[in-house]
XYZ file of C-alpha atoms in Angstrom:
341
model
C -8.395 31.314 -1.397
C -11.137 29.757 0.714
C -8.853 26.873 1.614
C -6.156 29.313 2.740
C -8.658 31.245 4.833
C -9.912 28.081 6.522
C -6.345 26.921 7.163
C -5.282 30.235 8.699
C -8.470 30.451 10.755
C -7.925 26.939 12.057
C -4.292 27.593 12.906
C -5.177 30.872 14.585
C -7.976 29.282 16.583
C -5.743 26.420 17.693
C -2.968 28.816 18.669
C -5.426 30.931 20.649
C -6.837 27.847 22.362
C -3.377 26.669 23.390
C -2.386 30.161 24.508
C -5.529 30.494 26.625
C -5.193 27.167 28.414
C -1.514 26.284 28.378
C 0.509 29.495 28.759
C 2.694 29.142 31.894
C 1.353 31.394 34.656
C 2.563 32.855 37.922
C 0.816 30.829 40.689
C 0.147 33.913 42.864
C -3.586 34.062 42.102
C -3.968 30.332 42.650
C -2.108 30.592 45.956
C -4.388 33.360 47.217
C -7.480 31.380 46.221
C -6.065 28.370 48.089
C -5.707 30.399 51.288
C -9.244 31.788 51.136
C -10.959 28.632 49.891
C -9.105 26.584 52.500
C -10.231 28.977 55.226
C -13.832 28.713 54.050
C -13.646 24.916 53.918
C -12.246 24.863 57.442
C -14.904 27.186 58.837
C -17.926 25.672 57.109
C -16.963 22.138 58.116
C -16.020 23.177 61.635
C -19.643 24.256 62.036
C -20.735 20.648 61.447
C -19.080 19.805 64.781
C -22.083 21.306 66.580
C -24.348 18.535 65.257
C -21.952 15.938 63.911
C -23.799 12.836 65.109
C -27.192 14.302 64.178
C -26.169 14.759 60.544
C -23.447 12.172 59.924
C -23.903 9.438 62.534
C -25.321 5.977 61.938
C -28.548 7.066 63.667
C -28.669 10.498 62.044
C -31.753 12.233 60.713
C -30.866 10.932 57.254
C -29.351 7.459 57.448
C -26.408 6.577 55.178
C -28.639 4.166 53.252
C -31.339 6.800 52.745
C -28.780 9.355 51.582
C -27.290 6.931 49.057
C -30.760 6.012 47.772
C -31.709 9.677 47.373
C -28.644 10.299 45.244
C -29.176 7.089 43.259
C -32.780 8.060 42.487
C -31.554 11.333 41.013
C -29.415 9.399 38.547
C -26.229 10.967 39.884
C -23.226 8.877 40.866
C -22.016 9.828 44.319
C -19.670 8.494 46.948
C -18.935 9.337 50.568
C -16.674 7.647 53.061
C -19.214 8.614 55.732
C -21.468 5.867 54.382
C -18.951 3.349 55.722
C -18.639 4.847 59.204
C -20.819 3.327 61.930
C -18.794 4.001 65.073
C -19.184 7.386 66.839
C -15.489 7.335 67.725
C -14.491 6.696 64.121
C -16.863 9.453 62.973
C -15.219 11.914 65.354
C -11.752 10.853 64.207
C -12.692 11.234 60.528
C -14.138 14.670 61.197
C -11.031 15.842 63.042
C -8.831 14.470 60.257
C -10.850 16.406 57.668
C -10.524 19.624 59.672
C -6.760 19.111 59.850
C -6.673 18.615 56.079
C -8.615 21.836 55.484
C -6.312 23.714 57.860
C -3.236 22.390 56.058
C -4.741 23.440 52.735
C -5.301 26.954 54.041
C -1.733 27.131 55.379
C -0.283 25.534 52.270
C 1.575 22.655 53.897
C 2.011 19.505 51.776
C -0.332 21.271 49.372
C -0.237 18.788 46.512
C -1.418 15.851 48.619
C -3.635 17.894 50.922
C -5.539 19.479 48.018
C -6.611 16.025 46.831
C -7.619 14.960 50.331
C -9.534 18.213 50.844
C -11.563 17.642 47.693
C -12.395 14.049 48.638
C -13.392 15.143 52.141
C -15.564 18.040 50.938
C -17.383 15.814 48.452
C -17.909 13.164 51.123
C -19.577 15.688 53.409
C -22.020 16.964 50.783
C -22.919 13.484 49.530
C -23.617 12.285 53.054
C -26.246 14.995 53.656
C -27.672 15.810 50.198
C -30.636 17.554 51.800
C -28.292 20.182 53.238
C -26.507 20.860 49.946
C -26.552 24.523 48.963
C -24.632 26.848 46.674
C -21.906 27.389 49.268
C -21.080 23.681 49.318
C -21.070 23.486 45.533
C -18.626 26.379 45.176
C -16.461 24.941 47.955
C -16.193 21.647 46.083
C -15.656 23.364 42.739
C -12.705 25.396 44.023
C -11.258 22.400 45.871
C -11.447 20.351 42.677
C -9.459 22.866 40.641
C -6.935 23.436 43.426
C -5.920 19.800 42.888
C -4.852 20.565 39.332
C -2.414 23.422 39.837
C 0.528 24.060 42.183
C -1.631 25.827 44.751
C 1.145 25.706 47.330
C 3.695 27.445 45.124
C 2.777 30.876 46.518
C 1.750 32.210 49.937
C 2.235 28.886 51.668
C 4.290 27.051 54.253
C 5.574 24.935 51.394
C 7.297 28.075 50.095
C 8.835 28.704 53.507
C 10.233 25.181 53.523
C 12.180 25.776 50.315
C 15.910 26.466 50.762
C 17.033 30.050 50.381
C 19.392 31.164 47.648
C 23.015 31.862 48.481
C 22.423 35.626 48.783
C 19.389 35.270 51.047
C 15.963 35.418 49.348
C 14.194 32.417 47.943
C 13.858 32.224 44.176
C 10.474 33.334 42.807
C 7.881 30.686 42.068
C 8.301 29.464 38.521
C 5.433 30.061 36.068
C 3.448 26.886 35.578
C 1.149 25.584 32.865
C -0.922 23.740 35.448
C -1.367 26.966 37.446
C -2.811 28.630 34.366
C -5.010 25.615 33.603
C -6.444 25.530 37.133
C -7.257 29.246 37.131
C -8.736 29.119 33.624
C -11.025 26.271 34.658
C -12.204 28.334 37.628
C -12.834 31.294 35.340
C -14.869 29.291 32.837
C -16.813 27.615 35.628
C -17.686 30.991 37.170
C -18.912 32.202 33.779
C -21.140 29.149 33.427
C -22.526 29.638 36.953
C -23.444 33.272 36.370
C -24.921 32.643 32.927
C -27.281 29.911 34.090
C -28.115 31.864 37.246
C -29.281 34.697 35.002
C -31.198 32.346 32.719
C -32.967 30.904 35.744
C -33.892 34.388 36.945
C -35.306 35.300 33.554
C -37.827 32.494 33.944
C -39.370 34.322 36.902
C -41.868 37.149 36.422
C -40.489 39.148 39.357
C -37.183 39.704 37.558
C -38.988 41.111 34.535
C -41.252 43.323 36.627
C -38.390 44.613 38.780
C -39.835 43.295 42.052
C -37.332 40.482 42.679
C -34.917 42.511 44.793
C -37.709 43.757 47.039
C -39.223 40.282 47.400
C -35.806 38.900 48.365
C -34.898 41.418 51.060
C -38.448 41.495 52.459
C -38.542 37.722 52.965
C -38.369 37.197 56.743
C -36.916 33.698 56.304
C -33.739 35.202 54.834
C -33.786 38.708 56.248
C -30.745 39.463 58.411
C -30.727 43.227 57.975
C -33.915 45.251 57.705
C -33.918 47.020 54.357
C -37.678 47.138 53.986
C -37.247 50.883 53.524
C -36.807 49.916 49.870
C -40.608 49.839 49.756
C -40.489 53.640 49.664
C -38.053 53.561 46.727
C -39.569 51.222 44.113
C -37.415 52.706 41.358
C -34.226 51.846 43.274
C -35.487 48.314 43.832
C -36.278 47.940 40.128
C -32.862 49.285 39.085
C -30.942 46.948 41.397
C -33.047 44.041 40.140
C -32.283 44.776 36.497
C -28.599 45.517 37.115
C -28.194 42.217 38.953
C -29.743 40.046 36.263
C -27.995 41.821 33.379
C -24.683 41.670 35.223
C -25.036 37.914 35.659
C -26.206 37.419 32.080
C -23.323 39.296 30.470
C -20.626 38.394 32.999
C -19.337 35.634 30.714
C -18.794 38.172 27.917
C -17.693 41.349 29.670
C -15.281 39.817 32.167
C -12.720 38.939 29.476
C -11.909 42.303 27.807
C -9.370 44.298 29.768
C -11.498 47.442 29.452
C -14.660 46.033 31.051
C -13.188 43.479 33.452
C -12.563 45.925 36.354
C -16.162 47.153 36.197
C -17.582 43.632 36.091
C -15.476 42.509 39.055
C -16.245 45.706 40.965
C -19.980 45.013 40.603
C -19.431 41.540 42.064
C -18.567 43.124 45.418
C -21.904 44.887 46.129
C -23.883 42.029 44.575
C -22.381 39.346 46.801
C -21.879 41.489 49.883
C -25.524 42.491 49.511
C -26.492 38.815 49.543
C -24.232 38.280 52.546
C -25.487 41.203 54.615
C -29.145 41.451 53.649
C -30.044 37.785 53.218
C -27.899 36.172 55.912
C -25.807 34.140 53.457
C -22.435 35.537 54.478
C -20.395 32.455 53.648
C -22.010 32.067 50.225
C -21.434 35.718 49.363
C -17.784 35.494 50.396
C -17.036 32.237 48.567
C -18.458 33.680 45.348
C -16.038 36.590 45.693
C -13.238 34.059 46.175
C -14.261 32.491 42.871
C -14.170 35.924 41.231
C -10.559 36.276 42.405
C -9.632 33.885 39.603
C -9.983 36.851 37.230
C -7.475 38.976 39.155
C -4.058 38.881 37.433
C -1.097 37.487 39.403
C 0.914 40.699 39.111
C -1.912 42.591 40.822
C -2.162 39.968 43.567
C 1.558 40.298 44.235
C 1.392 44.086 44.156
C -1.433 44.132 46.713
C 0.070 41.538 49.050
C 3.752 42.374 48.757
C 3.897 46.143 48.453
C 5.587 48.115 51.207
C 8.520 45.746 51.305
C 6.493 42.747 52.466
C 6.887 39.481 50.577
C 4.339 36.683 50.424
C 5.216 33.478 52.226
C 8.936 34.139 52.178
C 9.295 34.754 48.475
C 11.417 37.829 49.062
C 12.954 40.292 46.696
C 13.292 37.745 43.936
C 9.519 37.731 43.524
C 9.371 41.501 43.253
C 12.044 41.423 40.561
C 10.028 38.779 38.701
C 6.919 40.891 39.202
C 8.515 43.863 37.465
C 9.646 41.597 34.644
C 6.188 40.093 34.153
C 4.584 43.524 34.194
C 6.784 44.546 31.313
C 5.695 41.454 29.415
C 2.022 42.429 30.069
C 0.699 39.354 31.928
C -2.874 38.223 31.673
C -5.582 37.513 34.211
C -4.560 33.876 34.310
C -0.881 34.624 34.132
C 0.090 34.656 30.467
C -0.406 38.031 28.762
C -2.968 40.633 29.632
C -6.005 40.039 27.531
C -6.825 42.849 25.220
């Protein structure tokens, strides 16, 4: 009896594991993340143009040798092709090439190759200036890494437009892909880990227990971009937002999976991250975190939002809408298999 129970539990667990990671998925969600992550990569690295030589040149504030030593002292293996660049002309050419790669990733042209190049470029930038590494750069690299795994150009891309049309006109819908599901699932798990440890870090600070953390954050002049010091007159509101934020982060990894609680959890992500963006001046960080949260939006909902009203994404045409109806009937999941219960 015990042996039978263990056998059935093992088989059920293995089947669930395989279903979670390896169920073929519609690449719509992955395609949307590619567009937004590519746009963020392009913008955030375009900003480096304003001080390219100061940060990445041979005579920069942090020399290539000093940057490599700083990373080596931390015990972390790191690599950057900027360490090899000494010529200002070559530095400019490498920077322009990286911007072109990020633009191609956003547009979805030659996506399979470009996604790999985009990841290598993004990592090279952050390893060259480790002192300027922040959460935005980490999420950029995380999303770029997982975009390499799946067919990120299979939806909402120029690669789709380059496909030949069917005999009757519209292009065939993008085929469900195991690698699309795997890439999105990895993003989902990574986001859960990020939020969990963010909450654990907050719980180590007294201000999160006392309810003062939100007030101390928005009142800090070094980060303040919008004056919300009126919260001083509403200490209860400040305490509530503090507690909601930390509990939301702590239980995100649990409540984001059930179909009943997922909409609420994702809805709370919007004010949390837009609040960070607007009140603390970290607009790009707030937006890229919302891009990461998009990994929990099911492909059928992405298609419904982007293709309703007779519009089709990246030339996918009526065939996609027919496939969308079919996948709705089969109850697809957040990552593209079946809707989680």
